[in-house]
Coordinates of C-alpha atoms in Angstrom, one line a residue:
X1 CA -24.0 -39.0 47.0
X2 CA -24.4 -38.4 43.3
X3 CA -24.9 -34.8 42.2
X4 CA -28.4 -33.9 41.0
X5 CA -27.0 -31.2 38.7
X6 CA -23.5 -30.6 37.2
X7 CA -23.6 -27.0 38.2
X8 CA -24.2 -27.6 41.9
X9 CA -21.4 -28.5 44.3
X10 CA -21.8 -31.4 46.8
X11 CA -21.8 -29.0 49.7
X12 CA -24.6 -26.9 48.1
X13 CA -26.6 -30.0 47.3
X14 CA -26.4 -31.1 50.9
X15 CA -27.6 -27.7 52.0
X16 CA -30.5 -27.8 49.5
X17 CA -31.5 -31.3 50.7
X18 CA -31.5 -30.1 54.3
X19 CA -33.8 -27.2 53.3
X20 CA -36.2 -29.6 51.6
X21 CA -36.3 -31.8 54.7
X22 CA -37.4 -28.9 56.8
X23 CA -39.7 -27.3 54.3
X24 CA -43.4 -27.4 55.4
X25 CA -45.6 -29.3 53.0
X26 CA -47.8 -26.3 52.3
X27 CA -44.7 -24.3 51.3
X28 CA -43.7 -27.1 48.9
X29 CA -47.2 -27.0 47.3
X30 CA -47.1 -23.2 47.1
X31 CA -43.7 -23.3 45.3
X32 CA -45.0 -26.1 43.0
X33 CA -48.2 -24.2 42.2
X34 CA -46.3 -21.0 41.5
X35 CA -43.9 -22.9 39.1
X36 CA -46.8 -24.4 37.3
X37 CA -48.7 -21.1 36.9
X38 CA -45.5 -19.4 35.6
X39 CA -44.9 -22.2 33.1
X40 CA -48.5 -22.0 31.8
X41 CA -48.3 -18.2 31.4
X42 CA -45.1 -18.1 29.4
X43 CA -46.8 -18.0 26.0
X44 CA -50.0 -16.2 27.0
X45 CA -50.6 -12.6 26.0
X46 CA -52.6 -12.3 29.3
X47 CA -51.6 -14.1 32.4
X48 CA -54.2 -16.3 34.1
X49 CA -54.7 -17.1 37.7
X50 CA -54.7 -20.9 38.2
X51 CA -53.9 -23.3 41.0
X52 CA -53.4 -26.9 39.9
X53 CA -54.6 -28.2 43.2
X54 CA -57.9 -26.4 42.8
X55 CA -58.3 -28.0 39.4
X56 CA -57.4 -31.4 40.7
X57 CA -59.8 -30.9 43.7
X58 CA -62.7 -30.3 41.3
X59 CA -62.2 -34.0 40.2
X60 CA -61.3 -35.6 43.5
X61 CA -64.2 -34.0 45.3
X62 CA -66.5 -35.7 42.8
X63 CA -64.7 -39.0 43.1
X64 CA -65.1 -39.0 46.9
X65 CA -68.8 -38.0 46.6
X66 CA -69.3 -41.0 44.4
X67 CA -67.2 -43.3 46.6
X68 CA -64.7 -44.0 43.8
X69 CA -61.2 -44.8 45.1
X70 CA -58.3 -42.7 43.9
X71 CA -54.9 -41.3 44.9
X72 CA -52.6 -38.7 43.4
X73 CA -49.3 -40.0 42.0
X74 CA -46.7 -38.9 39.4
X75 CA -44.8 -35.6 39.8
X76 CA -47.2 -34.2 42.3
X77 CA -46.5 -37.1 44.6
X78 CA -42.7 -36.8 44.1
X79 CA -43.0 -33.1 44.9
X80 CA -44.8 -34.0 48.1
X81 CA -41.9 -36.2 49.2
X82 CA -39.0 -34.6 47.4
X83 CA -38.3 -31.5 45.4
X84 CA -41.0 -29.0 44.2
X85 CA -40.9 -28.6 40.5
X86 CA -42.9 -27.7 37.4
X87 CA -45.2 -30.3 35.9
X88 CA -47.7 -30.1 33.1
X89 CA -50.3 -32.4 34.7
X90 CA -51.6 -34.2 37.7
X91 CA -51.8 -38.0 37.7
X92 CA -54.9 -39.4 39.4
X93 CA -54.9 -43.2 39.8
X94 CA -58.5 -44.4 40.0
X95 CA -60.7 -47.5 40.4
X96 CA -63.1 -46.5 37.6
X97 CA -65.8 -48.9 36.3
X98 CA -67.8 -48.8 33.0
X99 CA -70.9 -47.6 35.0
X100 CA -69.0 -44.6 36.3
X101 CA -68.0 -43.2 32.9
X102 CA -71.1 -41.6 31.6
X103 CA -71.9 -39.9 34.9
X104 CA -68.3 -38.6 35.1
X105 CA -68.6 -37.1 31.6
X106 CA -71.9 -35.5 32.3
X107 CA -70.4 -33.9 35.5
X108 CA -67.3 -32.5 33.8
X109 CA -68.1 -31.7 30.2
X110 CA -69.1 -28.1 30.9
X111 CA -65.7 -27.0 32.2
X112 CA -63.3 -29.8 31.0
X113 CA -62.4 -31.5 27.7
X114 CA -63.4 -35.1 28.4
X115 CA -64.1 -37.9 26.0
X116 CA -66.6 -40.6 26.9
X117 CA -65.2 -43.1 24.3
X118 CA -61.6 -42.5 25.5
X119 CA -62.7 -43.1 29.1
X120 CA -64.5 -46.3 28.2
X121 CA -61.5 -47.5 26.4
X122 CA -59.3 -46.7 29.4
X123 CA -61.5 -48.7 31.7
X124 CA -61.6 -51.6 29.3
X125 CA -57.8 -51.6 28.7
X126 CA -56.8 -50.5 32.2
X127 CA -55.0 -47.5 30.7
X128 CA -55.4 -43.8 30.9
X129 CA -57.5 -40.9 29.5
X130 CA -57.2 -37.1 29.9
X131 CA -59.3 -34.3 31.3
X132 CA -58.2 -30.8 30.3
X133 CA -59.5 -27.8 32.2
X134 CA -60.9 -25.4 29.7
X135 CA -60.1 -22.2 31.5
X136 CA -56.4 -23.0 32.1
X137 CA -55.5 -25.9 29.8
X138 CA -54.2 -27.8 32.8
X139 CA -54.3 -31.5 32.2
X140 CA -55.4 -34.4 34.5
X141 CA -54.2 -37.8 33.6
X142 CA -56.9 -40.2 34.8
X143 CA -55.1 -43.6 35.1
X144 CA -57.3 -46.6 35.6
X145 CA -55.8 -49.0 38.1
X146 CA -54.5 -52.2 36.6
X147 CA -55.3 -54.0 39.9
X148 CA -52.1 -55.9 40.0
X149 CA -51.0 -56.9 43.5
X150 CA -48.8 -53.8 43.5
X151 CA -51.7 -51.5 42.7
X152 CA -53.8 -53.1 45.4
X153 CA -50.9 -52.5 47.8
X154 CA -50.7 -48.8 46.8
X155 CA -54.4 -48.3 47.5
X156 CA -54.1 -50.0 50.9
X157 CA -51.2 -47.7 51.8
X158 CA -52.5 -44.4 50.5
X159 CA -52.3 -41.5 52.9
X160 CA -54.4 -38.3 53.4
X161 CA -52.6 -35.0 53.0
X162 CA -53.7 -31.3 52.7
X163 CA -52.5 -29.2 49.8
X164 CA -53.4 -25.6 49.1
X165 CA -56.3 -25.7 51.5
X166 CA -57.7 -28.9 50.0
X167 CA -57.5 -32.5 51.2
X168 CA -56.4 -35.4 48.9
X169 CA -55.4 -39.0 48.9
X170 CA -51.7 -39.5 47.9
X171 CA -49.6 -42.6 47.3
X172 CA -46.8 -43.1 49.8
X173 CA -43.2 -42.1 49.4
X174 CA -42.1 -45.7 48.9
X175 CA -44.7 -46.3 46.2
X176 CA -43.7 -43.2 44.2
X177 CA -40.1 -44.5 44.3
X178 CA -41.1 -47.9 43.0
X179 CA -43.5 -46.5 40.3
X180 CA -40.9 -44.1 38.9
X181 CA -38.3 -46.9 38.8
X182 CA -40.7 -49.1 36.9
X183 CA -41.4 -46.2 34.5
X184 CA -37.7 -45.7 34.0
X185 CA -37.2 -49.4 33.3
X186 CA -40.1 -49.6 30.9
X187 CA -38.9 -46.5 29.0
X188 CA -35.7 -48.3 28.1
X189 CA -33.9 -46.4 30.8
X190 CA -34.0 -43.1 29.0
X191 CA -36.3 -41.0 31.3
X192 CA -33.6 -39.5 33.5
X193 CA -36.1 -37.1 35.1
X194 CA -37.7 -40.2 36.8
X195 CA -34.3 -41.1 38.4
X196 CA -33.8 -37.6 39.6
X197 CA -37.2 -37.6 41.3
X198 CA -36.4 -41.0 42.9
X199 CA -33.0 -39.8 44.2
X200 CA -34.5 -36.6 45.6
X201 CA -37.3 -38.5 47.4
X202 CA -34.7 -41.0 48.8
X203 CA -32.5 -38.1 50.1
X204 CA -35.3 -36.0 51.6
X205 CA -37.3 -38.8 53.3
X206 CA -35.7 -40.1 56.5
X207 CA -37.9 -43.0 57.5
X208 CA -38.6 -45.1 54.4
X209 CA -39.7 -48.7 54.8
X210 CA -36.7 -50.4 53.2
X211 CA -38.1 -53.9 53.6
X212 CA -41.2 -52.8 51.6
X213 CA -39.1 -51.2 49.0
X214 CA -36.9 -54.3 48.6
X215 CA -39.9 -56.7 48.5
X216 CA -41.7 -54.8 45.7
X217 CA -38.5 -53.9 43.8
X218 CA -37.8 -57.6 43.5
X219 CA -41.4 -58.3 42.2
X220 CA -41.3 -55.4 39.8
X221 CA -37.9 -56.2 38.4
X222 CA -36.3 -53.0 39.6
X223 CA -34.1 -54.2 42.5
X224 CA -30.8 -53.2 40.8
X225 CA -32.2 -49.8 39.9
X226 CA -33.3 -49.3 43.5
X227 CA -29.8 -50.3 44.8
X228 CA -28.2 -47.9 42.4
X229 CA -30.6 -45.1 43.3
X230 CA -30.0 -45.7 47.0
X231 CA -26.2 -45.5 46.5
X232 CA -26.7 -42.3 44.4
X233 CA -28.7 -40.8 47.3
X234 CA -25.8 -41.5 49.6
X235 CA -27.8 -43.9 51.8
X236 CA -26.8 -47.2 53.3
X237 CA -27.3 -50.1 50.9
X238 CA -30.3 -52.4 51.2

């Protein structure tokens, strides 16, 4: 097992992983929300009360009302399956069409920064645009699905989970591992934070579908990275 931090002993790391395995999901979300709020208040003269899940739910509730498919990914997903930590935003992967954009802007422009042209471009280019909550400056990255076979698989496998009293669609543990490995590869293998998230998820989750991981790691070109991450997590090889 590779150490996640140079100032942590292997024995202490095993203890921490054991604690993460037994930590209730609501506790993980509470720790994450507290870390995010503390981070956002560091440079403020007056502290604000904010819960990132409440901000995210403002969007996802609307998406569900409009029957627009989505799921939460990114650091919020790796927190769900691994280690709670600070993040500056929430990634929402969404199947958004041109027809949805103007209605979405009209719905959110009173309490979010939202750009119609940026959203239209994101839909056309299958890229991303941002919503920023005006009261808290918390950011939502709205990522338009590229609809590759992998994205279609992620939507088919998404799971429902409750966070901070709200209900959301999340990607699965296997899919957040694969996505973060792909991000790491596409970054030129410099985003070490992604590998730490992957290693933590692999250590904490005890019933991952290794056949699924292997199949998509081959297709995404990240098989060697997956093998390395599995070894770093102290697990049996693929």
